[in-house]
Protein backbone atom coordinates (compact mmCIF):
# COMPACT_ATOMS: atom_id res chain seq x y z
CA UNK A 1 13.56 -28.43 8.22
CA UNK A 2 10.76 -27.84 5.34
CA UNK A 3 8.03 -29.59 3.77
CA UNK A 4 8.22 -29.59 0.19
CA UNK A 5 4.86 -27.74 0.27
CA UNK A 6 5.70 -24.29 -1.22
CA UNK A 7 4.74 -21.28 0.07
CA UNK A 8 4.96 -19.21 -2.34
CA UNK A 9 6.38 -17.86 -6.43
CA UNK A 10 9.44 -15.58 -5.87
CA UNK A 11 11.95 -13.84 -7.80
CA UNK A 12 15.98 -13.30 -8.31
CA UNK A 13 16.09 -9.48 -7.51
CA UNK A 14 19.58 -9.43 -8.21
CA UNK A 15 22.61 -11.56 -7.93
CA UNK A 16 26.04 -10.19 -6.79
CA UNK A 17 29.24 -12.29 -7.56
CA UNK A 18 32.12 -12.45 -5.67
CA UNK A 19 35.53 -14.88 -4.85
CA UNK A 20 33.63 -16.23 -2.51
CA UNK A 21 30.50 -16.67 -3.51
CA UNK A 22 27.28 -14.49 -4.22
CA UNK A 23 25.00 -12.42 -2.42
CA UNK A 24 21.25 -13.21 -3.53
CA UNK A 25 18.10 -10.43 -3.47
CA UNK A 26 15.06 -12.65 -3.67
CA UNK A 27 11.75 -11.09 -4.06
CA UNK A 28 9.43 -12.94 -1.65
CA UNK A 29 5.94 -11.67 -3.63
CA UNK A 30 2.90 -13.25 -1.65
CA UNK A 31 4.97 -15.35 0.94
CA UNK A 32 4.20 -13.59 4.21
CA UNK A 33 7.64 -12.52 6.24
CA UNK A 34 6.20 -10.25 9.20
CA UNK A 35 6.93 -13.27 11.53
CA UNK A 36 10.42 -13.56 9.70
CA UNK A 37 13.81 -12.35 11.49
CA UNK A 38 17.62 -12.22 10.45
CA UNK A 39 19.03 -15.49 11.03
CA UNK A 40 15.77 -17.79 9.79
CA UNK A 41 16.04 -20.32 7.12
CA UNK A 42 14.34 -20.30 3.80
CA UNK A 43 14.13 -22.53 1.10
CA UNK A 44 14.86 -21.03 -2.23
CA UNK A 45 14.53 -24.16 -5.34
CA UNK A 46 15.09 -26.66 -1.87
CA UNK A 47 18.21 -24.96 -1.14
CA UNK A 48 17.70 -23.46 2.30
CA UNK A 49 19.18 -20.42 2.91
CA UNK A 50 19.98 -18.02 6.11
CA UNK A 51 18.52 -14.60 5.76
CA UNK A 52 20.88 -11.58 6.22
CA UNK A 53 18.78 -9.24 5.91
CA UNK A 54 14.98 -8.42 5.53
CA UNK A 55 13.46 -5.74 3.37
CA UNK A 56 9.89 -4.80 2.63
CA UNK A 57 9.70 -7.12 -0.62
CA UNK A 58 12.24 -9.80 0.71
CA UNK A 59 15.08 -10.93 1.61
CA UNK A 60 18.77 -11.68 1.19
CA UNK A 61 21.44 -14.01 1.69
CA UNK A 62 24.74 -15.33 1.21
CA UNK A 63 25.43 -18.71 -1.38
CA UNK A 64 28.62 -20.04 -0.54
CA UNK A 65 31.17 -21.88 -3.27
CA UNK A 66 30.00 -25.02 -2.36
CA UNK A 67 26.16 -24.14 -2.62
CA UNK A 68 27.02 -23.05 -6.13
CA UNK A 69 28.86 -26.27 -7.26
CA UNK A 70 26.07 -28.08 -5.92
CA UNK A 71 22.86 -27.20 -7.25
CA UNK A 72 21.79 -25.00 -9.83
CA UNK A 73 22.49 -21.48 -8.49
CA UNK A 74 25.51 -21.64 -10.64
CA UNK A 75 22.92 -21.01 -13.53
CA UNK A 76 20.21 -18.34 -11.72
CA UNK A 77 19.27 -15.38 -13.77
CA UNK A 78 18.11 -12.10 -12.76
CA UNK A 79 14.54 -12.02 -12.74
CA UNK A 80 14.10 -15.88 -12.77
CA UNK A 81 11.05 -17.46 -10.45
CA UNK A 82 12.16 -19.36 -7.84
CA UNK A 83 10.35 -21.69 -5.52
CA UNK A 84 10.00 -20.47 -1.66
CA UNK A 85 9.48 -22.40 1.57
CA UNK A 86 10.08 -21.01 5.35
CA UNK A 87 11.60 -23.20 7.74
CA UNK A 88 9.17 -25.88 9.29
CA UNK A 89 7.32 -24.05 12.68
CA UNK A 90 6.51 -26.67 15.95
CA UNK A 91 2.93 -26.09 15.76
CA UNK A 92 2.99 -26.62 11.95
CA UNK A 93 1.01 -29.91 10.20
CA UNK A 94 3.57 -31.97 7.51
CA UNK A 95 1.87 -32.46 3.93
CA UNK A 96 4.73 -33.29 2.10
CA UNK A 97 7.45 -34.97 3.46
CA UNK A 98 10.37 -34.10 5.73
CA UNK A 99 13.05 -31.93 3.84
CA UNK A 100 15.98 -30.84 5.03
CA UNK A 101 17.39 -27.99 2.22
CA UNK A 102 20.37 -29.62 1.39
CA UNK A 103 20.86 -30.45 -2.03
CA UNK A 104 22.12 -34.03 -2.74
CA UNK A 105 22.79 -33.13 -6.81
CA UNK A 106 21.87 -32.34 -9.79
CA UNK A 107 19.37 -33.89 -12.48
CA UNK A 108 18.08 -33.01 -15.76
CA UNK A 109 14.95 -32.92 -17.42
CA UNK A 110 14.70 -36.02 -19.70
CA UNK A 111 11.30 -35.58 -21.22
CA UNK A 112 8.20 -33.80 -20.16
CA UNK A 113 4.41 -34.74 -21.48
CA UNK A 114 0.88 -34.27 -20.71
CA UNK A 115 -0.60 -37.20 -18.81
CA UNK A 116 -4.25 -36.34 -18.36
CA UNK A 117 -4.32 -33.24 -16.50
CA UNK A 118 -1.11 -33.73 -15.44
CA UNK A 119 2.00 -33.20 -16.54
CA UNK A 120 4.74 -36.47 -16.17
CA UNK A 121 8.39 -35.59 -16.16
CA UNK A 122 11.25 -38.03 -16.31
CA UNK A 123 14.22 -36.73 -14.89
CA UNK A 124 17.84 -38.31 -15.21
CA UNK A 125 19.89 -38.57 -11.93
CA UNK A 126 23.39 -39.76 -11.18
CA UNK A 127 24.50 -43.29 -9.93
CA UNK A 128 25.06 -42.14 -6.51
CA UNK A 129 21.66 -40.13 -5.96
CA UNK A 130 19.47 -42.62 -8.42
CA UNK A 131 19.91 -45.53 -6.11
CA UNK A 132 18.32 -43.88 -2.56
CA UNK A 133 15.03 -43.69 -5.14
CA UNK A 134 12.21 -45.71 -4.98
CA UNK A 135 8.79 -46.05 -6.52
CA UNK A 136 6.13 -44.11 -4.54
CA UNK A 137 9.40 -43.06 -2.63
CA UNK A 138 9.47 -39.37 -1.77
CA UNK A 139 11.51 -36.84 -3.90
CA UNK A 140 12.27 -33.14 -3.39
CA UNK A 141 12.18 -31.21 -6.88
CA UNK A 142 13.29 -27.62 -6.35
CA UNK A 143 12.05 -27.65 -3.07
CA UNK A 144 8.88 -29.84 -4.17
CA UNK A 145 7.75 -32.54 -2.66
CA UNK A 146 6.61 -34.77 -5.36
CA UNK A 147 6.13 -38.85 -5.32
CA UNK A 148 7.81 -41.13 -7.55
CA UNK A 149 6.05 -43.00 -10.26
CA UNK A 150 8.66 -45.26 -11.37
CA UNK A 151 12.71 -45.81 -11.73
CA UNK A 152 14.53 -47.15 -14.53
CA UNK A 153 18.26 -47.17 -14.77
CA UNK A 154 19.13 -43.71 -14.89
CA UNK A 155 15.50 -42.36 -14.77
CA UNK A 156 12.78 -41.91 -12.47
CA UNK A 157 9.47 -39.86 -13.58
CA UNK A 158 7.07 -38.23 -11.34
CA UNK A 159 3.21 -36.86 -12.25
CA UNK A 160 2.51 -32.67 -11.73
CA UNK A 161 -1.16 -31.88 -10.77
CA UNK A 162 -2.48 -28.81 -11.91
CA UNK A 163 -2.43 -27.52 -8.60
CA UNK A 164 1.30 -27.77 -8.51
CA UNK A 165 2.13 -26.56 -11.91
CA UNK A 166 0.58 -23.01 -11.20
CA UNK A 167 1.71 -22.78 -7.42
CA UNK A 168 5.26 -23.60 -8.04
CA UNK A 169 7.80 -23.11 -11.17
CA UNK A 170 7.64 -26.73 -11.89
CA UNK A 171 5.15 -25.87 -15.08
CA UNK A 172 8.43 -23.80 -16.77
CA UNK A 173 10.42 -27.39 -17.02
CA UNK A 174 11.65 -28.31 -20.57
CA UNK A 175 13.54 -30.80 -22.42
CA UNK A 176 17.51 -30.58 -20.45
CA UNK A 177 16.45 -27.89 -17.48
CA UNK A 178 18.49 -29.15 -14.53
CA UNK A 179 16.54 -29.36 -11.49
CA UNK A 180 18.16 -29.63 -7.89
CA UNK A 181 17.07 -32.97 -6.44
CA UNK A 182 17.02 -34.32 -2.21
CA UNK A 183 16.47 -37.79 -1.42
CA UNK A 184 14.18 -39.10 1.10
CA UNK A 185 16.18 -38.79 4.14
CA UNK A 186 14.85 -42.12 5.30
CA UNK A 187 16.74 -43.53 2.68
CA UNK A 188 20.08 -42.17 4.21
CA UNK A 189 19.54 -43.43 7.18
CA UNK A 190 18.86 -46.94 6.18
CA UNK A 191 22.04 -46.99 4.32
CA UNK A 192 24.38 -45.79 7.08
CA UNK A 193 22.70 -48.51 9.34
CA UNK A 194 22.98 -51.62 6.47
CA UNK A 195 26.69 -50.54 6.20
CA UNK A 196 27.68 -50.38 9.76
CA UNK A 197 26.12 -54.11 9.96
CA UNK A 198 28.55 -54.76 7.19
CA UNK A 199 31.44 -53.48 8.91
C-alpha cells in the first residue's frame, strides 16, 4: 500500500527488453533506501514494483507483459523522471489517500493551464475508469494523490500546487502525455457491494 505522497524525483537508468517483459534500473536520487531490502515494494509513476535487487543509486525490477499493456511503461525512455513512493510502513501517518499500485488505465492529457499559482489539468479517461470518479473524489496521477475538481463526460480536471509541480514530474505534463490513473479504491468496493444486492 502507498500514499500518493511522493517521496522522491527518480530516473530510468536503463531499460532492458525481453519476450517477457523488461528489466527496469531506476535511479532512486534523494529517496532514502538504507531501510530498503530485496523483495519491498516501490511505486514507480503509481505502478508498484518488487525490487530485485538494490544498488548504491537504486534499484531494479522486473515489469511483466501485463504491467506494460497497462500503463505507460510501454512508452518509458532512458533517462526519463519518474515519480517514487516506498511501500506504506505501520507506524507511518496517511496524507494522501490509500493507494494500492495497481494501475486501473490509461488517460491523456486534455489541456493544461495556469490557474493562479496553480496549474489545472483536464485529463480524458475511459468509460469504464471515468465512472468510479467523483468531484472532490480522490485520484492517483502517476502515483499522485491529487483531488478532483470536477467531471464531465469524458473529463475530469484536477488543480497542481506549486509544491507538487516541483516535488513530482507532474509540472512536465503537456497537451496528449498519457498519464497512468487509480481510482479511489472506495469506489470499488461500493460497486461490488451495489451489484451483489442486484444479483
Amino acid at each position: 500500500m502507498f500514499t500518493g505522497i511522493i517521496q522522491s524525483k527518480g530516473d530510468i537508468k536503463e531499460i532492458l527488453s525481453s519476450r517477457e517483459g523488461a528489466r527496469l534500473k531506476i535511479n532512486t536520487n534523494a529517496l532514502d533506501l538504507s531501510d530498503s531490502k530485496v523483495g519491498d515494494s516501490i511505486a514507480v509513476d503509481g505502478v508498484c514494483l518488487t525490487v530485485t535487487q538494490l544498488s548504491g543509486d537504486g534499484f531494479t525490477a522486473d515489469v511483466s507483459n501485463e504491467t506494460l499493456a497497462c500503463t505507460t511503461f510501454s512508452g518509458l525512455k532512458q533517462e526519463q523522471e519518474v515519480n517514487l513512493e516506498k511501500s506504506l510502513r505501520a507506524n507511518q501517518g496517511i496524507d494522501g489517500h490509500l493507494v494500492s499500485g495497481h494501475v486501473d488505465g490509461i488517460g491523456s492529457v486534455s489541456s493544461v493551464e495556469k490557474d493562479g499559482d496553480s496549474v489545472r489539468i483536464q485529463i480524458e479517461a475511459q468509460n469504464d475508469i471515468v465512472k468510479y470518479i467523483a468531484k472532490k473524489g480522490s485520484i492517483c496521477i502517476n502515483g499522485v494523490s491529487l483531488t478532483v475538481n470536477r467531471v464531465v463526460k469524458n473529463i475530469f480536471d484536477v488543480n497542481i500546487v506549486p509544491h507538487t509541480l516541483s516535488a513530482t514530474t507532474l509540472a512536465d505534463l503537456s497537451l496528449n502525455s498519457n498519464v497512468n490513473l487509480e481510482i479511489d479504491q472506495i469506489a470499488r468496493y461500493v460497486e461490488r457491494l451495489l451489484s451483489q444486492n442486484e444479483e
